[in-house]
Amino acid sequence: MPSKSVRRAIPVLAAALAVAGTLFFAASSASASTTTVSARPAAPAVAADLTATIKLNNCSASLVRFPTSRAGDRAMMLTNGHCFEGGFLAAGQVIVNRASSRRGTLRNASGTAVATLTADRVLYATMTGTDVTLYRLTRSFASIQSSTGIAARTIAASHPAASDTFVPSGFFARVFNCDIQTFVPTLREDRWTWHDSIKYAPGCGTIHGTSGSPIVSVATGQVVGINNTANDNGQVCTLNNPCEVGPDGVPHATKGLKYGQETFWFDTCVTAQRTIDLNKAGCLLTKPSS
């Protein structure tokens, strides 16, 4: 997890996904000679660009919507809990429906700044169980799209799978190629513990400052997670050195491993009125202790 000034978003070194043509060889039935034929793989369903990313003063964020959100609803901004403007949240702390005046710079697909967005409320924030902050903005989805041409990315409604994903960082205006490799039942960093965390495949190059970046599915363009931490130097369960805790309770850490948190948890708590109800049956988001 990043420091208070520039939180660690774990960005990956990569730009837009490019798929190289592959070569295969076909033997001629007539002459048994070998012919080289170019085959062009299908292009990714979604361009790996910076659409709907947001630059905060210390982190990355994104413009998001629930699957059931409507055009006239207030737009939302998603980042990490450790990117909250008041600093790191205490273990066990949950913030719900608190006034805010957080600002961020909205970027288009190429990374150009197109608008300043302002939040008026923290809908939900915690660093316990997961690491997220969800803001309500002062403008509607329709208003933002009308003036900028940018539509919010949808938070996927189901658990992600190991798959091709990318991490677009609004802070750096760069796209990182970070595929989901697997999931970690218990991930611990300093005094915080997270559950069912995303572990990236080797090669993910995220760095401090990419915290809060969305993890976007190449297949659907939906947000399936949020980038949040990496092990900097191999220490075990210390700040900026998360560890995986096994079923036996023994922690293990490997320098360079990078992680994110799932976001479908929000959808388990959304009501028919498109509000967050932590008492809804099946809601996975951490509840306030009192």
mmCIF file of C-alpha atoms in Angstrom:
data_model
loop_
_atom_site.group_PDB
_atom_site.id
_atom_site.type_symbol
_atom_site.label_atom_id
_atom_site.label_comp_id
_atom_site.label_asym_id
_atom_site.label_seq_id
_atom_site.Cartn_x
_atom_site.Cartn_y
_atom_site.Cartn_z
ATOM 1 C CA MET A 1 0.000 0.000 0.000
ATOM 2 C CA PRO A 2 1.323 3.459 -0.823
ATOM 3 C CA SER A 3 2.433 6.140 1.510
ATOM 4 C CA LYS A 4 0.002 8.885 2.541
ATOM 5 C CA SER A 5 1.323 11.304 -0.044
ATOM 6 C CA VAL A 6 1.285 9.057 -3.063
ATOM 7 C CA ARG A 7 -0.478 5.802 -2.263
ATOM 8 C CA ARG A 8 0.596 2.726 -3.971
ATOM 9 C CA ALA A 9 -1.587 1.840 -6.770
ATOM 10 C CA ILE A 10 0.089 -0.986 -8.376
ATOM 11 C CA PRO A 11 0.194 0.035 -12.085
ATOM 12 C CA VAL A 12 1.519 -2.235 -14.742
ATOM 13 C CA LEU A 13 4.107 -1.167 -17.251
ATOM 14 C CA ALA A 14 2.240 -1.475 -20.505
ATOM 15 C CA ALA A 15 0.324 0.467 -22.991
ATOM 16 C CA ALA A 16 -2.648 -0.523 -25.022
ATOM 17 C CA LEU A 17 -2.931 -4.250 -25.557
ATOM 18 C CA ALA A 18 -1.576 -5.194 -28.933
ATOM 19 C CA VAL A 19 -1.981 -8.648 -30.357
ATOM 20 C CA ALA A 20 0.778 -9.796 -32.641
ATOM 21 C CA GLY A 21 -0.002 -11.950 -35.606
ATOM 22 C CA THR A 22 0.942 -15.597 -35.179
ATOM 23 C CA LEU A 23 2.505 -17.858 -37.755
ATOM 24 C CA PHE A 24 1.523 -21.408 -38.422
ATOM 25 C CA PHE A 25 2.752 -23.889 -40.950
ATOM 26 C CA ALA A 26 0.584 -25.994 -43.194
ATOM 27 C CA ALA A 27 1.968 -28.958 -45.080
ATOM 28 C CA SER A 28 0.835 -29.135 -48.692
ATOM 29 C CA SER A 29 -0.903 -32.432 -49.385
ATOM 30 C CA ALA A 30 0.380 -32.375 -52.955
ATOM 31 C CA SER A 31 4.046 -31.613 -52.435
ATOM 32 C CA ALA A 32 4.575 -32.062 -48.692
ATOM 33 C CA SER A 33 6.330 -28.684 -48.803
ATOM 34 C CA THR A 34 5.813 -26.271 -45.903
ATOM 35 C CA THR A 35 3.985 -23.005 -46.444
ATOM 36 C CA THR A 36 3.952 -20.114 -43.982
ATOM 37 C CA VAL A 37 0.534 -18.549 -43.538
ATOM 38 C CA SER A 38 -0.272 -15.497 -41.458
ATOM 39 C CA ALA A 39 -3.215 -15.806 -39.087
ATOM 40 C CA ARG A 40 -4.621 -12.665 -37.468
ATOM 41 C CA PRO A 41 -5.968 -13.361 -33.961
ATOM 42 C CA ALA A 42 -9.244 -11.796 -33.008
ATOM 43 C CA ALA A 43 -8.788 -8.347 -31.514
ATOM 44 C CA PRO A 44 -9.663 -7.825 -27.831
ATOM 45 C CA ALA A 45 -13.306 -6.972 -27.328
ATOM 46 C CA VAL A 46 -12.365 -3.808 -25.440
ATOM 47 C CA ALA A 47 -9.599 -1.330 -26.158
ATOM 48 C CA ALA A 48 -7.138 -1.076 -23.289
ATOM 49 C CA ASP A 49 -7.268 2.684 -22.936
ATOM 50 C CA LEU A 50 -7.774 5.363 -20.287
ATOM 51 C CA THR A 51 -11.502 5.868 -20.749
ATOM 52 C CA ALA A 52 -13.247 7.084 -17.574
ATOM 53 C CA THR A 53 -10.083 7.197 -15.473
ATOM 54 C CA ILE A 54 -9.614 9.960 -12.915
ATOM 55 C CA LYS A 55 -6.518 11.590 -11.457
ATOM 56 C CA LEU A 56 -6.672 12.384 -7.744
ATOM 57 C CA ASN A 57 -4.029 14.353 -5.870
ATOM 58 C CA ASN A 58 -2.514 11.166 -4.444
ATOM 59 C CA CYS A 59 -4.051 8.212 -6.300
ATOM 60 C CA SER A 60 -5.910 6.971 -9.319
ATOM 61 C CA ALA A 61 -9.691 6.574 -9.547
ATOM 62 C CA SER A 62 -12.420 5.870 -12.077
ATOM 63 C CA LEU A 63 -15.901 6.982 -13.085
ATOM 64 C CA VAL A 64 -18.203 4.041 -12.345
ATOM 65 C CA ARG A 65 -21.829 2.954 -12.299
ATOM 66 C CA PHE A 66 -23.789 0.045 -10.890
ATOM 67 C CA PRO A 67 -25.303 -2.357 -13.449
ATOM 68 C CA THR A 68 -28.708 -0.900 -12.573
ATOM 69 C CA SER A 69 -27.689 2.784 -12.544
ATOM 70 C CA ARG A 70 -29.744 5.190 -14.641
ATOM 71 C CA ALA A 71 -28.602 8.158 -16.701
ATOM 72 C CA GLY A 72 -30.166 10.665 -14.338
ATOM 73 C CA ASP A 73 -28.529 9.209 -11.225
ATOM 74 C CA ARG A 74 -25.614 10.951 -9.595
ATOM 75 C CA ALA A 75 -22.362 9.668 -11.032
ATOM 76 C CA MET A 76 -19.836 7.868 -8.790
ATOM 77 C CA MET A 77 -16.051 7.824 -8.384
ATOM 78 C CA LEU A 78 -14.214 4.728 -7.167
ATOM 79 C CA THR A 79 -10.775 4.580 -5.534
ATOM 80 C CA ASN A 80 -9.054 2.788 -2.647
ATOM 81 C CA GLY A 81 -9.896 3.129 1.020
ATOM 82 C CA HIS A 82 -6.290 4.099 1.649
ATOM 83 C CA CYS A 83 -6.744 6.935 -0.853
ATOM 84 C CA PHE A 84 -9.433 8.559 1.328
ATOM 85 C CA GLU A 85 -8.739 12.292 1.705
ATOM 86 C CA GLY A 86 -8.470 11.973 5.475
ATOM 87 C CA GLY A 87 -5.613 9.478 5.332
ATOM 88 C CA PHE A 88 -5.467 5.775 6.104
ATOM 89 C CA LEU A 89 -8.559 4.423 7.844
ATOM 90 C CA ALA A 90 -8.174 2.534 11.097
ATOM 91 C CA ALA A 91 -8.569 -1.242 11.127
ATOM 92 C CA GLY A 92 -12.255 -1.920 11.530
ATOM 93 C CA GLN A 93 -13.274 1.596 10.502
ATOM 94 C CA VAL A 94 -16.134 2.005 8.020
ATOM 95 C CA ILE A 95 -17.340 5.361 6.685
ATOM 96 C CA VAL A 96 -20.885 5.618 5.334
ATOM 97 C CA ASN A 97 -22.661 8.629 3.882
ATOM 98 C CA ARG A 98 -20.204 11.344 4.937
ATOM 99 C CA ALA A 99 -19.937 14.787 3.323
ATOM 100 C CA SER A 100 -16.942 15.317 1.041
ATOM 101 C CA SER A 101 -15.549 17.845 -1.422
ATOM 102 C CA ARG A 102 -13.005 15.582 -3.148
ATOM 103 C CA ARG A 103 -12.009 16.607 -6.655
ATOM 104 C CA GLY A 104 -10.524 14.637 -9.515
ATOM 105 C CA THR A 105 -9.555 15.137 -13.154
ATOM 106 C CA LEU A 106 -11.484 13.004 -15.649
ATOM 107 C CA ARG A 107 -9.528 11.627 -18.614
ATOM 108 C CA ASN A 108 -10.647 10.410 -22.023
ATOM 109 C CA ALA A 109 -9.433 7.326 -23.890
ATOM 110 C CA SER A 110 -6.107 8.909 -24.844
ATOM 111 C CA GLY A 111 -5.493 10.264 -21.339
ATOM 112 C CA THR A 112 -6.342 13.894 -22.049
ATOM 113 C CA ALA A 113 -7.914 15.762 -19.126
ATOM 114 C CA VAL A 114 -11.460 16.732 -20.103
ATOM 115 C CA ALA A 115 -13.213 17.802 -16.897
ATOM 116 C CA THR A 116 -12.898 18.375 -13.177
ATOM 117 C CA LEU A 117 -15.308 16.264 -11.168
ATOM 118 C CA THR A 118 -16.330 17.042 -7.592
ATOM 119 C CA ALA A 119 -17.720 14.693 -4.968
ATOM 120 C CA ASP A 120 -20.197 15.816 -2.353
ATOM 121 C CA ARG A 121 -20.416 12.588 -0.363
ATOM 122 C CA VAL A 122 -18.493 9.463 0.583
ATOM 123 C CA LEU A 123 -21.029 6.705 0.027
ATOM 124 C CA TYR A 124 -18.775 4.021 1.492
ATOM 125 C CA ALA A 125 -15.149 3.651 2.555
ATOM 126 C CA THR A 126 -13.118 1.069 4.453
ATOM 127 C CA MET A 127 -9.731 -0.617 4.599
ATOM 128 C CA THR A 128 -11.098 -3.656 6.417
ATOM 129 C CA GLY A 129 -12.123 -6.752 4.485
ATOM 130 C CA THR A 130 -11.469 -4.800 1.310
ATOM 131 C CA ASP A 131 -9.837 -1.486 0.372
ATOM 132 C CA VAL A 132 -12.328 0.854 -1.300
ATOM 133 C CA THR A 133 -13.815 4.338 -1.273
ATOM 134 C CA LEU A 134 -16.905 5.117 -3.356
ATOM 135 C CA TYR A 135 -17.857 8.780 -3.807
ATOM 136 C CA ARG A 136 -21.064 10.377 -5.068
ATOM 137 C CA LEU A 137 -20.375 13.180 -7.520
ATOM 138 C CA THR A 138 -22.286 16.434 -7.902
ATOM 139 C CA ARG A 139 -23.209 15.704 -11.536
ATOM 140 C CA SER A 140 -25.305 12.979 -13.114
ATOM 141 C CA PHE A 141 -24.033 10.304 -15.488
ATOM 142 C CA ALA A 142 -25.996 11.959 -18.295
ATOM 143 C CA SER A 143 -24.521 15.394 -17.593
ATOM 144 C CA ILE A 144 -20.949 14.131 -17.637
ATOM 145 C CA GLN A 145 -21.458 12.074 -20.793
ATOM 146 C CA SER A 146 -23.198 14.949 -22.561
ATOM 147 C CA SER A 147 -20.364 17.395 -21.912
ATOM 148 C CA THR A 148 -17.374 15.039 -22.286
ATOM 149 C CA GLY A 149 -18.613 12.085 -24.342
ATOM 150 C CA ILE A 150 -17.388 9.745 -21.606
ATOM 151 C CA ALA A 151 -19.610 7.039 -20.168
ATOM 152 C CA ALA A 152 -18.915 5.519 -16.764
ATOM 153 C CA ARG A 153 -17.558 1.983 -16.604
ATOM 154 C CA THR A 154 -19.933 -0.587 -15.091
ATOM 155 C CA ILE A 155 -18.950 -2.426 -11.917
ATOM 156 C CA ALA A 156 -19.361 -6.102 -12.828
ATOM 157 C CA ALA A 157 -22.095 -7.851 -10.856
ATOM 158 C CA SER A 158 -20.350 -11.205 -10.361
ATOM 159 C CA HIS A 159 -17.135 -12.616 -8.957
ATOM 160 C CA PRO A 160 -14.240 -12.185 -11.400
ATOM 161 C CA ALA A 161 -12.394 -15.107 -12.935
ATOM 162 C CA ALA A 162 -8.756 -15.592 -13.781
ATOM 163 C CA SER A 163 -8.663 -13.695 -17.059
ATOM 164 C CA ASP A 164 -7.141 -10.979 -19.238
ATOM 165 C CA THR A 165 -7.449 -7.604 -17.546
ATOM 166 C CA PHE A 166 -5.735 -4.229 -17.661
ATOM 167 C CA VAL A 167 -5.184 -1.464 -15.106
ATOM 168 C CA PRO A 168 -5.570 2.082 -16.476
ATOM 169 C CA SER A 169 -4.056 4.664 -14.132
ATOM 170 C CA GLY A 170 -5.549 8.128 -14.095
ATOM 171 C CA PHE A 171 -2.695 9.396 -11.942
ATOM 172 C CA PHE A 172 -0.060 8.528 -14.544
ATOM 173 C CA ALA A 173 -2.290 8.489 -17.645
ATOM 174 C CA ARG A 174 -0.853 5.073 -18.457
ATOM 175 C CA VAL A 175 -2.304 1.632 -19.029
ATOM 176 C CA PHE A 176 -0.754 -1.390 -17.334
ATOM 177 C CA ASN A 177 -1.188 -4.966 -18.491
ATOM 178 C CA CYS A 178 -2.127 -6.917 -15.346
ATOM 179 C CA ASP A 179 -3.974 -10.194 -15.803
ATOM 180 C CA ILE A 180 -5.772 -11.890 -12.922
ATOM 181 C CA GLN A 181 -3.918 -15.070 -12.014
ATOM 182 C CA THR A 182 -5.799 -16.271 -8.915
ATOM 183 C CA PHE A 183 -7.418 -15.221 -5.639
ATOM 184 C CA VAL A 184 -6.000 -15.029 -2.120
ATOM 185 C CA PRO A 185 -8.390 -15.970 0.725
ATOM 186 C CA THR A 186 -6.557 -13.821 3.286
ATOM 187 C CA LEU A 187 -4.169 -10.974 2.485
ATOM 188 C CA ARG A 188 -2.643 -8.931 5.305
ATOM 189 C CA GLU A 189 -0.703 -5.681 5.295
ATOM 190 C CA ASP A 190 0.372 -3.988 8.499
ATOM 191 C CA ARG A 191 -2.849 -3.743 10.582
ATOM 192 C CA TRP A 192 -5.291 -4.371 7.738
ATOM 193 C CA THR A 193 -6.694 -7.699 6.521
ATOM 194 C CA TRP A 194 -8.452 -8.240 3.186
ATOM 195 C CA HIS A 195 -10.365 -11.252 1.923
ATOM 196 C CA ASP A 196 -10.652 -12.954 -1.465
ATOM 197 C CA SER A 197 -8.065 -10.585 -2.923
ATOM 198 C CA ILE A 198 -6.968 -10.577 -6.552
ATOM 199 C CA LYS A 199 -3.417 -11.704 -7.315
ATOM 200 C CA TYR A 200 -1.948 -10.584 -10.629
ATOM 201 C CA ALA A 201 -0.023 -12.850 -12.962
ATOM 202 C CA PRO A 202 3.751 -12.284 -13.234
ATOM 203 C CA GLY A 203 4.627 -9.290 -15.386
ATOM 204 C CA CYS A 204 2.225 -6.796 -13.852
ATOM 205 C CA GLY A 205 4.214 -3.591 -13.476
ATOM 206 C CA THR A 206 2.071 -1.456 -11.202
ATOM 207 C CA ILE A 207 3.803 1.103 -8.978
ATOM 208 C CA HIS A 208 3.070 3.607 -6.223
ATOM 209 C CA GLY A 209 0.513 6.095 -7.538
ATOM 210 C CA THR A 210 -1.648 3.562 -9.327
ATOM 211 C CA SER A 211 -3.600 2.744 -6.192
ATOM 212 C CA GLY A 212 -7.291 3.088 -6.896
ATOM 213 C CA SER A 213 -7.011 2.257 -10.592
ATOM 214 C CA PRO A 214 -9.803 0.030 -11.877
ATOM 215 C CA ILE A 215 -9.065 -3.523 -12.964
ATOM 216 C CA VAL A 216 -10.893 -3.767 -16.284
ATOM 217 C CA SER A 217 -11.946 -6.921 -18.122
ATOM 218 C CA VAL A 218 -10.620 -7.098 -21.672
ATOM 219 C CA ALA A 219 -13.660 -9.164 -22.630
ATOM 220 C CA THR A 220 -16.377 -6.847 -21.291
ATOM 221 C CA GLY A 221 -14.853 -3.474 -20.415
ATOM 222 C CA GLN A 222 -16.402 -3.739 -16.965
ATOM 223 C CA VAL A 223 -14.624 -3.028 -13.688
ATOM 224 C CA VAL A 224 -13.947 -6.346 -11.933
ATOM 225 C CA GLY A 225 -11.606 -5.046 -9.251
ATOM 226 C CA ILE A 226 -9.500 -2.203 -7.940
ATOM 227 C CA ASN A 227 -5.724 -2.085 -7.804
ATOM 228 C CA ASN A 228 -4.395 -1.656 -4.266
ATOM 229 C CA THR A 229 -0.998 -2.978 -3.199
ATOM 230 C CA ALA A 230 2.268 -4.791 -3.882
ATOM 231 C CA ASN A 231 5.131 -6.284 -1.902
ATOM 232 C CA ASP A 232 8.022 -3.838 -2.244
ATOM 233 C CA ASN A 233 10.967 -5.597 -0.631
ATOM 234 C CA GLY A 234 9.980 -9.047 0.612
ATOM 235 C CA GLN A 235 9.066 -8.169 4.186
ATOM 236 C CA VAL A 236 6.174 -10.075 5.717
ATOM 237 C CA CYS A 237 2.892 -8.309 6.601
ATOM 238 C CA THR A 238 4.402 -4.817 6.946
ATOM 239 C CA LEU A 239 3.312 -1.559 5.322
ATOM 240 C CA ASN A 240 3.847 -1.848 1.555
ATOM 241 C CA ASN A 241 4.680 -5.533 2.000
ATOM 242 C CA PRO A 242 1.454 -7.546 2.032
ATOM 243 C CA CYS A 243 1.571 -11.219 2.938
ATOM 244 C CA GLU A 244 -0.668 -14.148 2.077
ATOM 245 C CA VAL A 245 -1.950 -16.001 5.148
ATOM 246 C CA GLY A 246 -2.426 -19.722 4.642
ATOM 247 C CA PRO A 247 -5.157 -21.935 6.150
ATOM 248 C CA ASP A 248 -2.699 -22.807 8.910
ATOM 249 C CA GLY A 249 -2.363 -19.145 9.834
ATOM 250 C CA VAL A 250 1.223 -18.948 8.624
ATOM 251 C CA PRO A 251 2.000 -15.824 6.553
ATOM 252 C CA HIS A 252 4.039 -15.955 3.358
ATOM 253 C CA ALA A 253 5.357 -13.052 1.313
ATOM 254 C CA THR A 254 7.222 -12.723 -1.973
ATOM 255 C CA LYS A 255 8.884 -9.566 -3.176
ATOM 256 C CA GLY A 256 7.231 -8.135 -6.278
ATOM 257 C CA LEU A 257 3.831 -9.810 -5.991
ATOM 258 C CA LYS A 258 0.977 -7.404 -6.707
ATOM 259 C CA TYR A 259 -2.663 -7.415 -5.673
ATOM 260 C CA GLY A 260 -6.098 -5.889 -6.097
ATOM 261 C CA GLN A 261 -9.522 -6.109 -4.463
ATOM 262 C CA GLU A 262 -12.817 -7.295 -5.924
ATOM 263 C CA THR A 263 -15.573 -4.807 -6.622
ATOM 264 C CA PHE A 264 -18.640 -6.993 -7.194
ATOM 265 C CA TRP A 265 -19.116 -6.741 -3.426
ATOM 266 C CA PHE A 266 -20.830 -3.400 -4.075
ATOM 267 C CA ASP A 267 -23.445 -5.063 -6.236
ATOM 268 C CA THR A 268 -24.328 -7.495 -3.427
ATOM 269 C CA CYS A 269 -25.400 -4.490 -1.338
ATOM 270 C CA VAL A 270 -27.235 -2.375 -3.940
ATOM 271 C CA THR A 271 -31.004 -1.983 -3.514
ATOM 272 C CA ALA A 272 -33.736 -1.626 -6.117
ATOM 273 C CA GLN A 273 -33.430 2.118 -5.539
ATOM 274 C CA ARG A 274 -29.715 1.910 -6.450
ATOM 275 C CA THR A 275 -28.517 2.770 -2.963
ATOM 276 C CA ILE A 276 -26.102 0.833 -0.737
ATOM 277 C CA ASP A 277 -27.760 -1.096 2.099
ATOM 278 C CA LEU A 278 -25.213 -2.847 4.303
ATOM 279 C CA ASN A 279 -28.048 -4.819 5.940
ATOM 280 C CA LYS A 280 -29.248 -6.304 2.670
ATOM 281 C CA ALA A 281 -29.183 -10.098 2.691
ATOM 282 C CA GLY A 282 -25.962 -11.331 1.120
ATOM 283 C CA CYS A 283 -24.174 -7.961 1.334
ATOM 284 C CA LEU A 284 -20.417 -8.599 1.434
ATOM 285 C CA LEU A 285 -19.171 -5.120 2.294
ATOM 286 C CA THR A 286 -17.762 -4.687 5.798
ATOM 287 C CA LYS A 287 -20.276 -3.200 8.223
ATOM 288 C CA PRO A 288 -19.550 -0.593 10.890
ATOM 289 C CA SER A 289 -18.756 -2.179 14.234
ATOM 290 C CA SER A 290 -21.423 -0.161 16.009
#
